[in-house]
Amino acid sequence: MQELGGGGAMAAVAASEAEVAGWLGGSGLGGVVVSAVNGPGSVVLSGVAGQVAAAGRFWRGRGVRVRRLRTSHAFHSPLVEPMLGRFAQVAAGLSWQRPKIPLVCSVTGEPDPELVATPGYWVRQAREPVRFADCVRQLARAGAGVFAELGPDGTLSALGPAVLAADSQEQDGLGADEGVWVPVLRARRAEPDAVLTAAAELFVAGVAVDWAAMFTGTGAARVDLPTYAFQ
């Protein structure tokens, strides 16, 4: 990835995949693609910097919110293709197994353990769009209601609720079911504090937490709570 040249850019656009993809098809901007679908009204464009900027101006001119992303490369676009061959060689040199924990593929938006256990899947994952919204829907259909984001910040925890709320609105007209979203790490917050806060939030949401393991080696001990609040 570091051997790729510059000249790429990414931008978030507050519009649907159908709208943006349909417009791109007749825009003449062949160097721009939809690189992520984050929600019913949230996509990311990626590609040649000048063309991404032109696309941004078009959508801003129609009152749509557009935000340039700070990224080192135009990920999930044709600009990463020069490194895919080498990436495929590296991936082919690793050993692969079916995942033990059920997961949803971000390329297909569906569970596919056989596909994930192949080098080719990871090559596709570097180039094709990230179907985050479809992943969230699939997890919700499987019964997930609490989502812990294992990443450097709370970006996905900000995007996910809109997916579930829109689906709930479509199904029952209420649009209230957003799930519980807990980022494990947060930017500009000490990691131990952020992780402990996340564990507490997950525990309150009904997720089992092994508190004994968490406090091992700290000298912490259980104490009896007073029977009366002001004791």
XYZ file of C-alpha atoms in Angstrom:
231
model
C 0.000 0.000 0.000
C 2.826 2.403 0.861
C 4.286 1.929 -2.618
C 1.203 3.455 -4.236
C 1.462 6.966 -5.587
C -0.589 9.914 -4.383
C -3.301 11.827 -6.189
C -6.237 10.099 -4.554
C -8.961 11.368 -2.265
C -12.089 10.232 -0.455
C -15.244 12.123 0.497
C -18.377 11.266 2.476
C -21.649 12.211 0.770
C -25.001 12.309 2.581
C -26.987 10.674 -0.209
C -28.168 7.176 -1.075
C -26.133 4.627 -2.989
C -28.721 4.552 -5.780
C -28.634 8.335 -6.201
C -24.860 8.654 -6.207
C -24.107 5.557 -8.288
C -26.766 6.549 -10.811
C -25.304 10.036 -11.138
C -21.737 8.742 -11.432
C -22.779 6.564 -14.347
C -23.502 9.621 -16.490
C -21.135 12.130 -14.897
C -18.071 11.416 -16.980
C -16.023 11.052 -13.810
C -14.584 7.642 -14.564
C -11.968 7.950 -11.852
C -14.487 8.041 -8.995
C -16.381 5.118 -7.469
C -18.621 4.476 -4.485
C -16.165 2.973 -2.000
C -18.448 2.485 1.003
C -22.156 2.328 1.763
C -22.529 3.366 5.390
C -26.264 3.893 5.589
C -29.465 4.571 3.652
C -28.288 8.142 3.076
C -24.539 7.887 3.519
C -21.878 6.818 1.029
C -18.184 7.443 0.483
C -16.614 8.363 -2.844
C -13.030 7.435 -3.654
C -10.725 8.003 -6.588
C -8.751 10.671 -8.426
C -8.546 13.740 -6.191
C -9.649 16.280 -8.801
C -12.660 14.191 -9.811
C -13.656 13.523 -6.195
C -13.545 17.293 -5.636
C -15.733 17.847 -8.721
C -18.238 15.295 -7.448
C -18.262 17.041 -4.088
C -19.017 20.394 -5.710
C -21.908 18.860 -7.630
C -23.584 17.418 -4.543
C -22.932 20.486 -2.418
C -24.600 22.535 -5.121
C -27.724 20.478 -4.536
C -27.724 21.071 -0.817
C -26.180 17.713 0.084
C -23.643 17.526 2.909
C -20.179 16.532 1.659
C -17.104 16.031 3.827
C -13.576 15.406 2.585
C -11.975 12.525 4.480
C -8.407 12.678 5.730
C -6.902 9.529 4.255
C -3.489 8.595 2.891
C -4.885 6.881 -0.214
C -8.066 6.478 -2.242
C -8.960 3.134 -0.686
C -11.448 0.767 -2.373
C -10.983 2.481 -5.739
C -9.137 1.748 -9.007
C -6.137 3.648 -7.605
C -5.265 0.707 -5.339
C -5.173 -1.786 -8.218
C -1.403 -1.477 -8.847
C -0.733 -3.105 -5.463
C -3.339 -5.886 -5.663
C -1.077 -8.378 -7.440
C 1.615 -8.133 -4.783
C -1.031 -8.140 -2.057
C -2.468 -11.351 -3.516
C 0.974 -12.978 -3.359
C 1.372 -12.046 0.302
C -2.138 -13.262 1.138
C -1.509 -16.542 -0.683
C 1.496 -17.171 1.543
C -0.619 -17.211 4.708
C -2.586 -20.118 6.123
C -6.365 -19.696 6.217
C -9.154 -21.268 8.267
C -12.861 -20.738 8.705
C -13.526 -18.128 11.412
C -14.500 -19.547 14.800
C -16.537 -16.449 15.668
C -19.453 -15.800 13.269
C -18.904 -12.688 11.181
C -20.381 -10.869 8.216
C -18.300 -10.119 5.119
C -17.972 -6.417 4.357
C -17.659 -7.199 0.634
C -20.949 -9.090 0.340
C -22.775 -7.884 3.433
C -23.596 -11.502 4.269
C -22.135 -14.316 6.395
C -19.794 -16.355 4.223
C -17.147 -18.194 6.291
C -15.864 -20.145 3.296
C -15.195 -16.955 1.324
C -13.458 -15.246 4.242
C -11.063 -18.197 4.527
C -9.557 -17.513 1.079
C -6.773 -15.113 0.032
C -8.957 -13.777 -2.777
C -11.523 -12.402 -0.355
C -8.983 -10.062 1.209
C -7.826 -8.852 -2.178
C -11.452 -8.036 -3.016
C -11.850 -6.353 0.355
C -9.056 -3.911 -0.486
C -10.620 -2.929 -3.809
C -14.402 -3.315 -3.612
C -16.886 -1.141 -1.679
C -17.346 -1.664 2.055
C -20.997 -2.596 2.592
C -21.196 -1.522 6.216
C -24.947 -0.843 6.172
C -25.678 -4.344 4.859
C -23.435 -5.824 7.575
C -25.369 -3.982 10.281
C -28.694 -5.186 8.887
C -27.440 -8.756 8.724
C -26.225 -8.656 12.328
C -29.530 -7.172 13.497
C -31.458 -9.903 11.680
C -29.265 -12.461 13.470
C -30.403 -11.018 16.805
C -27.639 -8.558 17.644
C -28.833 -5.523 19.579
C -25.605 -4.409 21.257
C -22.660 -3.441 19.069
C -19.110 -2.971 20.414
C -16.839 -1.123 18.011
C -13.290 -2.510 18.139
C -11.435 0.327 16.470
C -9.521 3.539 17.164
C -12.595 5.746 17.581
C -16.391 5.803 17.503
C -16.896 6.391 13.770
C -18.984 3.277 13.132
C -20.932 3.756 16.343
C -22.037 7.094 14.925
C -23.074 5.571 11.597
C -24.761 2.357 12.736
C -27.816 3.727 14.564
C -29.077 5.467 11.426
C -29.139 2.146 9.570
C -31.286 0.427 12.181
C -33.513 3.464 12.725
C -34.264 3.697 8.991
C -35.064 -0.005 8.789
C -37.305 0.255 11.850
C -39.094 3.235 10.304
C -39.641 1.259 7.117
C -41.011 -1.753 8.990
C -43.262 -0.201 11.619
C -43.230 3.525 10.983
C -41.627 4.288 14.356
C -37.929 4.321 13.593
C -36.855 4.051 17.237
C -34.811 0.825 17.241
C -31.209 2.044 16.911
C -29.552 -0.634 19.047
C -26.849 0.078 21.628
C -23.510 1.172 20.175
C -20.362 1.236 22.331
C -16.940 2.311 20.977
C -14.204 0.534 22.927
C -11.597 3.213 22.178
C -12.041 6.951 21.694
C -9.722 9.530 20.177
C -8.036 11.825 22.702
C -9.021 9.596 25.627
C -6.631 7.374 27.582
C -7.065 3.780 26.392
C -7.426 2.148 29.864
C -10.173 4.656 30.771
C -11.924 4.201 27.434
C -11.873 0.389 27.655
C -13.131 0.363 31.250
C -15.934 2.781 30.342
C -16.892 0.605 27.377
C -16.975 -2.511 29.576
C -19.286 -0.716 32.007
C -21.593 0.472 29.215
C -21.757 -3.030 27.750
C -22.464 -4.501 31.189
C -25.339 -2.061 31.732
C -26.673 -3.065 28.300
C -26.836 -6.706 29.414
C -23.524 -8.068 28.099
C -21.679 -10.424 30.458
C -18.361 -8.970 31.628
C -15.713 -11.000 33.461
C -14.998 -8.413 36.142
C -12.756 -10.796 38.101
C -10.429 -11.093 35.115
C -10.539 -7.348 34.499
C -9.399 -6.511 38.033
C -6.782 -9.283 38.374
C -3.552 -7.881 39.734
C -5.007 -4.524 40.715
C -5.633 -5.332 44.383
C -9.346 -4.686 43.963
C -11.673 -6.695 46.209
C -15.420 -7.146 46.491
C -17.126 -5.296 49.343
C -20.658 -5.494 50.674
C -22.791 -2.511 49.780
C -24.540 -0.736 52.655
C -28.173 -1.717 53.019
C -29.171 1.927 53.237
C -28.142 4.487 50.633
C -26.823 7.068 53.113
C -24.743 4.699 55.248
